[in-house]
Coordinates of C-alpha atoms in Angstrom, one line a residue:
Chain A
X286 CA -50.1 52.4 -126.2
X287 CA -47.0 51.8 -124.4
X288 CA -46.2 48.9 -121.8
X289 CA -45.0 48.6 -118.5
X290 CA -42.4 46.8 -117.4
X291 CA -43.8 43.1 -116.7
X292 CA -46.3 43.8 -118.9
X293 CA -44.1 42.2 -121.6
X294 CA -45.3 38.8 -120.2
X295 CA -49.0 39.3 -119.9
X296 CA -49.7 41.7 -123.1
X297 CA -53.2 42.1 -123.9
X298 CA -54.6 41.1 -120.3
X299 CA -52.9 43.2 -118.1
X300 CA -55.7 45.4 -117.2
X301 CA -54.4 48.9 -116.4
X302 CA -54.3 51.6 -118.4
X303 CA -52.6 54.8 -117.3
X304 CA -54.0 58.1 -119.2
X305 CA -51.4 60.9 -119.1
X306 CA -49.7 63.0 -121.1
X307 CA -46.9 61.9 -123.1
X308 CA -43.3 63.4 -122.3
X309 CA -43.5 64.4 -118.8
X310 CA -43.4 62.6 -115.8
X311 CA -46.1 64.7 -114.1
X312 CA -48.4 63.6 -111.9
X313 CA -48.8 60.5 -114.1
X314 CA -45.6 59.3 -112.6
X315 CA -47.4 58.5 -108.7
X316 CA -49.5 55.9 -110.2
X317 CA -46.1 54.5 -112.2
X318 CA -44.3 54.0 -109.5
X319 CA -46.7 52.6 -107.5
X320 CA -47.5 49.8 -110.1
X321 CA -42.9 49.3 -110.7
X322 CA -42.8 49.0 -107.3
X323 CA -45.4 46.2 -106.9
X324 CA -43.9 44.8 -110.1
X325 CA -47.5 44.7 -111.9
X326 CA -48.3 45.2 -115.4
X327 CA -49.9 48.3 -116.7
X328 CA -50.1 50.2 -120.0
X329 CA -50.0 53.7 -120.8
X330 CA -52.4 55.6 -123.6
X331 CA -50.8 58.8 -124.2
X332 CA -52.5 60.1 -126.7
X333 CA -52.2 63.9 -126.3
X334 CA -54.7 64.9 -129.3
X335 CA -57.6 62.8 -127.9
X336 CA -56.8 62.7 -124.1
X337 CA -59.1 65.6 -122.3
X338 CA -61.3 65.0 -125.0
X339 CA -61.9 61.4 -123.9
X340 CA -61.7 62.1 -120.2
X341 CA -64.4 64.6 -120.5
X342 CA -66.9 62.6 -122.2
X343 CA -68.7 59.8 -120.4
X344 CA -70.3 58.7 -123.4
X345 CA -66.2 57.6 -124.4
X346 CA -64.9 57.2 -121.3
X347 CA -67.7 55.7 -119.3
X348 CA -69.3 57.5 -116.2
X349 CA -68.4 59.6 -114.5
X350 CA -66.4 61.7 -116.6
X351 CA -63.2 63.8 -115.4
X352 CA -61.5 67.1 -114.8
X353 CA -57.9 66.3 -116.0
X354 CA -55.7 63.3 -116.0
X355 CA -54.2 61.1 -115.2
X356 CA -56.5 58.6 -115.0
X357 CA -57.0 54.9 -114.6
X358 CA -58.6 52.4 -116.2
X359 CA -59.0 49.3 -113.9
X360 CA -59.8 45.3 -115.1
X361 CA -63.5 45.9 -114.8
X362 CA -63.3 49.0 -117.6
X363 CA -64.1 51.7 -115.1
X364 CA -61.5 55.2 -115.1
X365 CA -60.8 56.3 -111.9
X366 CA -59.4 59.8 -111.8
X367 CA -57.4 61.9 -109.3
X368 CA -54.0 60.8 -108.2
X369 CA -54.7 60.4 -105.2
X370 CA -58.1 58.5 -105.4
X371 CA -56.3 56.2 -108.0
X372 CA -53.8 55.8 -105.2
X373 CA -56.0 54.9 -103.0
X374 CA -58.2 52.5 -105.0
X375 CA -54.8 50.5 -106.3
X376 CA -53.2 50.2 -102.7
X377 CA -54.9 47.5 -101.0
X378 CA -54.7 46.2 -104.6
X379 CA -50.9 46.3 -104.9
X380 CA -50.9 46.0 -101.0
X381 CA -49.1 49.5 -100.4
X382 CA -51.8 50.7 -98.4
X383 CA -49.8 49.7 -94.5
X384 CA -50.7 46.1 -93.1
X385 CA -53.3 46.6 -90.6
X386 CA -56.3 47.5 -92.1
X387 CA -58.9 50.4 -93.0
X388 CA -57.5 52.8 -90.3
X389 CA -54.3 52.3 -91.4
X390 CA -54.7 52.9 -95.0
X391 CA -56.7 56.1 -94.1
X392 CA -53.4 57.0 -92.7
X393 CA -51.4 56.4 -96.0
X394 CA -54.2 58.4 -97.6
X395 CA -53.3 61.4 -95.4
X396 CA -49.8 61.1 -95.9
X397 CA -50.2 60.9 -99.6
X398 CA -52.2 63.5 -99.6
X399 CA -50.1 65.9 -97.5
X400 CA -47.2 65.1 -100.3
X401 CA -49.1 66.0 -103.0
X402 CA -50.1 68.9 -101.5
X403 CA -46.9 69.7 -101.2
X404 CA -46.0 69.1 -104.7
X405 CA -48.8 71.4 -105.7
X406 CA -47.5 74.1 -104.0
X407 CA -44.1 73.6 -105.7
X408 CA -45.9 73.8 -108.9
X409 CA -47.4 76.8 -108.1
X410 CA -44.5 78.6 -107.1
X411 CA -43.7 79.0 -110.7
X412 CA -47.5 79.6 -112.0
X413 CA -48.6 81.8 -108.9
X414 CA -51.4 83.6 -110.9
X415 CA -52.5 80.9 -113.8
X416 CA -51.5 77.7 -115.6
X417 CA -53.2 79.2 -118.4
X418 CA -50.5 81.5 -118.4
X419 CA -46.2 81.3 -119.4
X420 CA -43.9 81.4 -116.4
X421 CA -42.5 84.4 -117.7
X422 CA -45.7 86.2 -117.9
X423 CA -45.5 85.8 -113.8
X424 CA -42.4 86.0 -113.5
X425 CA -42.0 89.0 -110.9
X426 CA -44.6 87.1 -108.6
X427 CA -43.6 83.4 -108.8
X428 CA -40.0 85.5 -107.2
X429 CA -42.3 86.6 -104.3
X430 CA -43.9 83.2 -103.8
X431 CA -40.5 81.5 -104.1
X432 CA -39.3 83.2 -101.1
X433 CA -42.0 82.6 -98.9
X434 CA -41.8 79.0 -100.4
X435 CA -38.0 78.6 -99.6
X436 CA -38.5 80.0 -96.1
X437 CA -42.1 79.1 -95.2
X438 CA -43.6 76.5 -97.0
X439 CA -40.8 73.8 -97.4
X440 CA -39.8 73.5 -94.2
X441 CA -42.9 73.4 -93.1
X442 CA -43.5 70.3 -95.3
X443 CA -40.3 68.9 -94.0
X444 CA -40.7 69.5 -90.2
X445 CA -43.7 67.9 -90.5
X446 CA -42.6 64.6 -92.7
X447 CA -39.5 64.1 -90.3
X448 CA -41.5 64.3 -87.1
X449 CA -43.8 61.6 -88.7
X450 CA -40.7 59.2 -89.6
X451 CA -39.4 59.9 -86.0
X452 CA -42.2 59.2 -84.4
X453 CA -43.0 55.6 -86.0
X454 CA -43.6 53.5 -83.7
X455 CA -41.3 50.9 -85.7
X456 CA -38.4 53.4 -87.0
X457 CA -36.3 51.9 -83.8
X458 CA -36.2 48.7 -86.3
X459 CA -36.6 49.4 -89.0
X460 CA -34.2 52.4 -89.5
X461 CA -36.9 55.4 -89.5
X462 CA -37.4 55.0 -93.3
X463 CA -40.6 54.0 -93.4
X464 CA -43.4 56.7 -92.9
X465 CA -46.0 53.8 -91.7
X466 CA -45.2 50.7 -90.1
X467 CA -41.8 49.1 -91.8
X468 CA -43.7 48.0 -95.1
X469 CA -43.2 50.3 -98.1
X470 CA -46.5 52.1 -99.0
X471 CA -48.0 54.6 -101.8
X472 CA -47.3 57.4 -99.1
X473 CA -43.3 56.7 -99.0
X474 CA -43.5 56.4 -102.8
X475 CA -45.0 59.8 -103.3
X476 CA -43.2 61.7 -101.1
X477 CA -40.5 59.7 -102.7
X478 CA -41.1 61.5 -106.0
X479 CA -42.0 64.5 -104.8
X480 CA -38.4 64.9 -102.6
X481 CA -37.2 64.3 -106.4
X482 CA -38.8 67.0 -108.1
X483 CA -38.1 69.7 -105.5
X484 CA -34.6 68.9 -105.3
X485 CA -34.7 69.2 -109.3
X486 CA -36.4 72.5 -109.0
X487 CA -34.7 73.8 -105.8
X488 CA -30.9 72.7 -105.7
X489 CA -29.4 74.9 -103.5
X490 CA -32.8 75.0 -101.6
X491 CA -32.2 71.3 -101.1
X492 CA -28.7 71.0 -100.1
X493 CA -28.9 73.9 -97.6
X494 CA -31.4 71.7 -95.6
X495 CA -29.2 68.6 -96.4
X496 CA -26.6 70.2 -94.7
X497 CA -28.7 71.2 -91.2
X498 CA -28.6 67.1 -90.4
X499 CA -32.4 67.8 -89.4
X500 CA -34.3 66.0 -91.7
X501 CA -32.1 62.8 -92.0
X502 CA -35.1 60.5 -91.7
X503 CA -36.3 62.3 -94.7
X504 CA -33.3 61.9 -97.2
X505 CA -32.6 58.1 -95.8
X506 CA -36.2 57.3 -97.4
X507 CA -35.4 58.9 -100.4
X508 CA -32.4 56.7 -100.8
X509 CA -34.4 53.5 -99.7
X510 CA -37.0 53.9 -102.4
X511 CA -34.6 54.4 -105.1
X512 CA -32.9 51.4 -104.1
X513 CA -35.9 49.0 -103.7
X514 CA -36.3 46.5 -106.1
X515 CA -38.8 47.6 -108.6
X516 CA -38.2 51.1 -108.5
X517 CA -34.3 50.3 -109.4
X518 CA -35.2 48.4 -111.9
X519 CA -37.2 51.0 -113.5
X520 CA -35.1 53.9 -112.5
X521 CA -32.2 51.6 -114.2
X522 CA -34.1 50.9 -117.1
X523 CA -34.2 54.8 -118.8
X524 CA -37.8 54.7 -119.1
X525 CA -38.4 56.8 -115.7
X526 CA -39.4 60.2 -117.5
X527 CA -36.6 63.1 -116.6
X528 CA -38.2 66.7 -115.2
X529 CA -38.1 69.4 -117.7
X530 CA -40.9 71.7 -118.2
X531 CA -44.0 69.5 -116.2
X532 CA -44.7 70.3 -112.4
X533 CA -41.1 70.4 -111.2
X534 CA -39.3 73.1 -112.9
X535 CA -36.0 74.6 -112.4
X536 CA -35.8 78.2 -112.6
X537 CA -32.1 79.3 -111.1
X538 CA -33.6 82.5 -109.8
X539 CA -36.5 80.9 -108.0
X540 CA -33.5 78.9 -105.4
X541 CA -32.4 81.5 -104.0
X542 CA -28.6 82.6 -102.7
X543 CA -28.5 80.3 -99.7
Chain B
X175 CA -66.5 70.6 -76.6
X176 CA -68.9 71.8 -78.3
X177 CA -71.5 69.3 -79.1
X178 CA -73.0 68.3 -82.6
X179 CA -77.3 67.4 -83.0
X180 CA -77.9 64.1 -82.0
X181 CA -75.1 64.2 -79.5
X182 CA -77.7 65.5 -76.9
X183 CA -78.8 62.0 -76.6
X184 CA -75.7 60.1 -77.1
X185 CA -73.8 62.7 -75.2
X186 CA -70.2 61.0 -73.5
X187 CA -69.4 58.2 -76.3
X188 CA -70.4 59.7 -79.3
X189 CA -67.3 58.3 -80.4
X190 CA -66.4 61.2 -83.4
X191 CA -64.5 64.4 -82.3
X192 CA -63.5 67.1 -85.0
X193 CA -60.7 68.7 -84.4
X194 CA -60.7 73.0 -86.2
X195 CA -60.7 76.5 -86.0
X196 CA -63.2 78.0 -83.8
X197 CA -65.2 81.0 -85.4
X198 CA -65.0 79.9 -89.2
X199 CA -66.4 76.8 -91.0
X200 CA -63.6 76.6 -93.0
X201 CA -62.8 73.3 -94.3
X202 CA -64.3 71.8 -91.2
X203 CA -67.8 72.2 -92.2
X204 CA -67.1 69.3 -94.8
X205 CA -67.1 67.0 -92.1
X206 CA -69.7 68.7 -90.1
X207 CA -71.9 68.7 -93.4
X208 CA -71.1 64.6 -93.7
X209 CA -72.6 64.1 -89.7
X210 CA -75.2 66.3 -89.6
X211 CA -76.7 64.9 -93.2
X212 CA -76.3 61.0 -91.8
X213 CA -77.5 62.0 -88.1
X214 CA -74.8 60.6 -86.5
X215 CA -73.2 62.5 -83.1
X216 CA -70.1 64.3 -83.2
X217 CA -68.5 66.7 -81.1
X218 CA -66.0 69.2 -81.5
X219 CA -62.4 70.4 -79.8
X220 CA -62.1 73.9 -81.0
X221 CA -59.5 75.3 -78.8
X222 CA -57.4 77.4 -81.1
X223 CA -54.4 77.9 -78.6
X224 CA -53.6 74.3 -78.5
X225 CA -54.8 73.1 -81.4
X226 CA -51.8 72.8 -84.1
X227 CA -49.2 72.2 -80.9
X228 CA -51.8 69.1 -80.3
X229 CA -52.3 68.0 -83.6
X230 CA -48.1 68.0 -84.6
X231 CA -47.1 65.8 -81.5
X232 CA -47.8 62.2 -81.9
X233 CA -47.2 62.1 -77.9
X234 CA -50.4 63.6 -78.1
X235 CA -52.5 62.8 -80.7
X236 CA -51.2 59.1 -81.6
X237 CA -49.4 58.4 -84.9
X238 CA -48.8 59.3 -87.5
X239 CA -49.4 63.6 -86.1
X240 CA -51.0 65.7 -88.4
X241 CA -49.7 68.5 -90.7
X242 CA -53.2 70.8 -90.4
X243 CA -56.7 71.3 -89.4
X244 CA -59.4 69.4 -90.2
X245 CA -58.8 66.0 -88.1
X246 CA -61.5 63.5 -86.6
X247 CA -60.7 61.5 -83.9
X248 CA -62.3 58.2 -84.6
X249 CA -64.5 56.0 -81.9
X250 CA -61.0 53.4 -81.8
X251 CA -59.2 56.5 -80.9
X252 CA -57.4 56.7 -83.9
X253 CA -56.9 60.5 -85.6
X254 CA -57.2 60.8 -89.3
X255 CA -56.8 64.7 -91.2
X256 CA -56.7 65.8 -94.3
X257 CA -60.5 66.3 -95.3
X258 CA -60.7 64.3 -98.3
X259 CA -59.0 61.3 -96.1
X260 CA -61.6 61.9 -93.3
X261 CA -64.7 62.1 -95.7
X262 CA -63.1 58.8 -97.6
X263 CA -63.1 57.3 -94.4
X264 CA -66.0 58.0 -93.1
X265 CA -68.3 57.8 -96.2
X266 CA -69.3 54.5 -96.3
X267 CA -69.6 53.9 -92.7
X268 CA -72.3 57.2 -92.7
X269 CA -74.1 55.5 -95.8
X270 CA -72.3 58.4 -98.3
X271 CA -70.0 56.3 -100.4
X272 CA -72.7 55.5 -103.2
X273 CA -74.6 52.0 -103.8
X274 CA -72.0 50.2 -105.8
X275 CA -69.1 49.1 -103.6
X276 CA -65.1 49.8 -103.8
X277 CA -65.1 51.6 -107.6
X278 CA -68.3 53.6 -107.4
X279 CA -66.5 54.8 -104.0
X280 CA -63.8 55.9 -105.6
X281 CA -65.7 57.8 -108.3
X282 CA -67.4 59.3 -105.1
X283 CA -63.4 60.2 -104.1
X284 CA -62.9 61.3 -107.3
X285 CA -65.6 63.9 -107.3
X286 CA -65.1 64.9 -103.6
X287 CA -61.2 65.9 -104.7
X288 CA -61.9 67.5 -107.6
X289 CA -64.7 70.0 -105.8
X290 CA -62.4 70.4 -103.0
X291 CA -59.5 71.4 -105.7
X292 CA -62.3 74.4 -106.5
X293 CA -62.5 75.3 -103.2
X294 CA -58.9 75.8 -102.9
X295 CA -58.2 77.2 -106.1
X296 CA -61.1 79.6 -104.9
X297 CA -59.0 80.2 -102.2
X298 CA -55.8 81.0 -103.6
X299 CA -57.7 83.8 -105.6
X300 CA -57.4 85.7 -102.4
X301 CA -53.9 84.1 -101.3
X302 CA -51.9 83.9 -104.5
X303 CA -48.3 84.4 -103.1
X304 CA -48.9 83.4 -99.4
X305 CA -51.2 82.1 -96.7
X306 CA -49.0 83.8 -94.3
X307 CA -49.4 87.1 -95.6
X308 CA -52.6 89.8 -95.5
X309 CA -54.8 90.0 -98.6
X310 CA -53.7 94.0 -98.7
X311 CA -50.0 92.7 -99.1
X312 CA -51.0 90.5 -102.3
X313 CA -54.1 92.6 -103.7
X314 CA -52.5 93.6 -106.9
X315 CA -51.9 90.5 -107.8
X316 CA -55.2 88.8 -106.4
X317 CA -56.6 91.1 -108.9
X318 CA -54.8 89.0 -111.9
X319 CA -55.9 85.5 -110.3
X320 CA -59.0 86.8 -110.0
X321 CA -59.5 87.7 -113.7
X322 CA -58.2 84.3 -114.4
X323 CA -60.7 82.4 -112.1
X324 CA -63.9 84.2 -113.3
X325 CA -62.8 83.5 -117.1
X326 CA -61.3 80.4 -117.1
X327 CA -60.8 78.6 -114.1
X328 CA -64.6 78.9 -112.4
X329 CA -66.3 77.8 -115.9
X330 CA -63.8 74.5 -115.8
X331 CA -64.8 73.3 -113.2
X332 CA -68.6 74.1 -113.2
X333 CA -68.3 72.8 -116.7
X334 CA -67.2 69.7 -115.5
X335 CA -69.7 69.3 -112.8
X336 CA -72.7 70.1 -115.1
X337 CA -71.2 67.4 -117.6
X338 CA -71.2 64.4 -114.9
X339 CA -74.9 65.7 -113.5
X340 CA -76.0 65.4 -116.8
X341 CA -74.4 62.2 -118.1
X342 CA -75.7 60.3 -114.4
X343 CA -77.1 57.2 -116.4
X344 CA -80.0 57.7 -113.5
X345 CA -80.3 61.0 -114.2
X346 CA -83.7 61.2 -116.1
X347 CA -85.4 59.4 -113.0
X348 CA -84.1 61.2 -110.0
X349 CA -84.1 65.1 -111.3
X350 CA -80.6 65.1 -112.4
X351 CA -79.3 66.4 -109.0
X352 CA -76.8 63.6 -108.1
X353 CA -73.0 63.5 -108.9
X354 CA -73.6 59.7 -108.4
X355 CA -76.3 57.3 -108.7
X356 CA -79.7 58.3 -106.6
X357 CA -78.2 58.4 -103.0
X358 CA -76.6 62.1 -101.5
X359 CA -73.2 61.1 -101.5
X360 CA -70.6 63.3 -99.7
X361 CA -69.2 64.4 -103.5
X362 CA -72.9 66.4 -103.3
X363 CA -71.9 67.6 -100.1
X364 CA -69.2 68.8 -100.6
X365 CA -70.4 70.4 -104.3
X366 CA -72.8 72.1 -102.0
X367 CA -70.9 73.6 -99.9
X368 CA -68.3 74.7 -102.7
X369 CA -71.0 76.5 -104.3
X370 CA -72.9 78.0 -101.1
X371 CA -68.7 79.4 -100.6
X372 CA -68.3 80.4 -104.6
X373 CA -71.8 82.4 -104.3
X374 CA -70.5 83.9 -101.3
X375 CA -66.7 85.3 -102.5
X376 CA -68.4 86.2 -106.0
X377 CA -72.2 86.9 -106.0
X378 CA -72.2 89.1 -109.1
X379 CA -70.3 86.7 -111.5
X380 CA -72.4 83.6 -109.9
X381 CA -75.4 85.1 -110.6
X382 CA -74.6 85.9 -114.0
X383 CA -73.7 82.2 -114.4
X384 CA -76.8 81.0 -113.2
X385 CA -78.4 83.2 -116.0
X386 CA -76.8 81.7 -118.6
X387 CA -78.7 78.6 -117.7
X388 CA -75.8 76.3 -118.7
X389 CA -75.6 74.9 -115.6
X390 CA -79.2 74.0 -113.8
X391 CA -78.4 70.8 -113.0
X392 CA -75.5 72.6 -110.2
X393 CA -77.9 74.9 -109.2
X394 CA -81.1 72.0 -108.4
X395 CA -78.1 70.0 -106.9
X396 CA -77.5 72.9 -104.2
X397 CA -81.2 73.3 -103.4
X398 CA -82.0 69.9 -103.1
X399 CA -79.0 69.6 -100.4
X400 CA -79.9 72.3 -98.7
X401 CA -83.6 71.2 -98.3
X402 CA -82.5 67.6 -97.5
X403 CA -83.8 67.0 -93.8
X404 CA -80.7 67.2 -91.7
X405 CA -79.1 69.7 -93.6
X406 CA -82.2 71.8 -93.5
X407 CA -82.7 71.2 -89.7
X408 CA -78.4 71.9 -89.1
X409 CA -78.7 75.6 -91.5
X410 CA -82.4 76.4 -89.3
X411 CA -80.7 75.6 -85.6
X412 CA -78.4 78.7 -86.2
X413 CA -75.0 76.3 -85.9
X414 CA -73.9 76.2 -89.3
X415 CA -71.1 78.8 -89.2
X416 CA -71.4 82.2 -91.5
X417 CA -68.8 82.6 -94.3
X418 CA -66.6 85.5 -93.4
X419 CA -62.5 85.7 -93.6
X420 CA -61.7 82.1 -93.7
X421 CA -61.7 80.3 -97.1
X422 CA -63.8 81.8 -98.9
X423 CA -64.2 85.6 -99.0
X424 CA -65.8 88.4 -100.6
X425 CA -63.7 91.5 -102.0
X426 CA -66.0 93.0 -104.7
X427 CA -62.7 94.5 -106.4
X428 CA -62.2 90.3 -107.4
X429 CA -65.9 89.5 -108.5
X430 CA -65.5 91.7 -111.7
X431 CA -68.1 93.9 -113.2
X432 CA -70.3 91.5 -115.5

């Protein structure tokens, strides 16, 4: 068991437990960031030897039992699964989830949603056939995917991010950073994260689209988060996990010559 | 505008519009599954030609716009996509978020996400290098995801399904055909529909898995949906669309030989 930032002054009590794997930020590191920005305590059980085995078995983890982690244990003792049905569960909770009620946090769902989708399909430009399988077992194809990923997929993403930034109906004030309203929600975290890891994975990708001056409203969040209070802090702190070999990989000849 | 059941008495303010493709039921039919089940009018906007331009302009469609098809235009107005945002949303308001309050609907989330990851991972068998290119252009390689789904993927997740079906605490009294508690919730509607879409794609390896009789507690789940009352009287009317091209398809080269 490992702890979280302000758990240090709340030990035992604190409620959350994050179930992930150990040494890779993966998609563990949604729910982290959610809980650094909000400043609330939460533990990590990282276990690798007895993880899925737990997950899968109601009769240790309580019902119902999961597919993969991460996972969640809340104050009551239930494990919620899925990023982003942990996301939306803590939200409200942490109050990342916008400021005007259920509609509005449906929204944030969406959002967070659409960025994990897109950090999906970044994953699986490098494991196009299996995750069962090594990246150089797929090597030939993941080249294939990259290219329609480079010219296709990403902007895609990114076309449709910005135009949701541009369109807020607060970015006039609030400097078009925010993806709802001007309060920082799990959405802006995720996509966030996600900006991270594909700039990790596709640096030449990421600094040809830098350069178009098209996405602006995209990078200026990106900066925003990392400078926000909790996030800083953690970010500051070394124990934000680096990308290596987890979801966000790069692989030079996946990037491209652009 | 194509009207859902009840609409015909309800017709102008039924309030819900869906938002798709015309022609396919695609990941639409989640949605429609959800209204038809609970009774409750809907009607459709199925115009293909202005459909995405529509959905991407917040002039248009309010904020925040919308990356892809499914959306739902709620009674306020409001326009929420991404299917398992829409079904969250909706859920408890159609009676389909479990018994339990906030967690249990979460765990109801949970499951929803996790069926839907089969239907797209059942998906990507077909499309393993891009959505934007023909089947014919990726075949050889659909041939390699293909092996990997029947062998691995496929029994995962069925695994996991038959695990929570058969750990439901109220299992013994109710048959053992609900993901949670003793009420359909839209995790078994979606399950449903996953499977009716599996059988579909890959008849030959389904029915091999249904010999094996590992997994009854799936297969009584998709009859007792399918003989529920509304979902019975939506597949007899003739509206419930047929599987063809869209998500899930059948190539016999990819259902394999055993």
């Amino acid at each position: 068991m490992v702890d979280g930032p302000a758990a240090k002054k709340q030990k035992k009590d604190a409620g959350y437990v994050l179930y992930y794997w150990p040494g890779i930020p993966g998609r563990g590191e949604y729910v982290r960031l959610a809980f650094e920005y909000a400043g609330v305590p939460y533990s990590e059980n990282l276990d690798a030897k007895t993880l899925v085995p737990t997950l899968h078995d109601a009769s240790k983890i309580g019902f119902p039992p999961h597919f993969a982690p991460p996972a969640l244990k809340l104050p009551s003792g239930k494990v919620i699964s899925q990023t982003p049905a942990i996301l939306n569960h803590i939200a409200p909770i942490l109050g990342l989830a916008g400021a005007k009620g259920k509609e509005e946090r449906s929204s944030v769902n969406q959002l967070v949603l659409t960025a994990l989708d897109l950090c999906n399909e970044t994953h699986d430009v490098h494991h196009p056939i299996a995750s069962e399988l090594y990246y150089e077992d797929q090597k030939e194809t993941a080249l294939d995917r990259a290219k329609n990923y480079r010219e296709n997929r990403l902007p895609k993403f990114l076309n449709h991010f910005q135009a949701v930034l541009a369109s807020n109906p607060e970015g006039e004030s609030n400097g078009g950073s925010y993806l709802i309203g001007s309060r920082t929600t799990t959405a802006d975290l995720v996509l966030f994260h996600v900006l991270d890891g594909v700039e990790f994975a596709f640096p030449k990708r990421v600094a040809a689209i830098k350069a178009t001056g098209k996405y602006d409203n995209i990078f200026t969040l990106k900066e925003r988060i990392q400078n926000e209070k909790g996030i800083k802090e953690y970010i500051e702190s070394g124990r934000r996990g680096k990308f290596s070999l987890g979801l966000f990989r790069h692989y030079p000849e996946l990037d491209g010559d652009e």
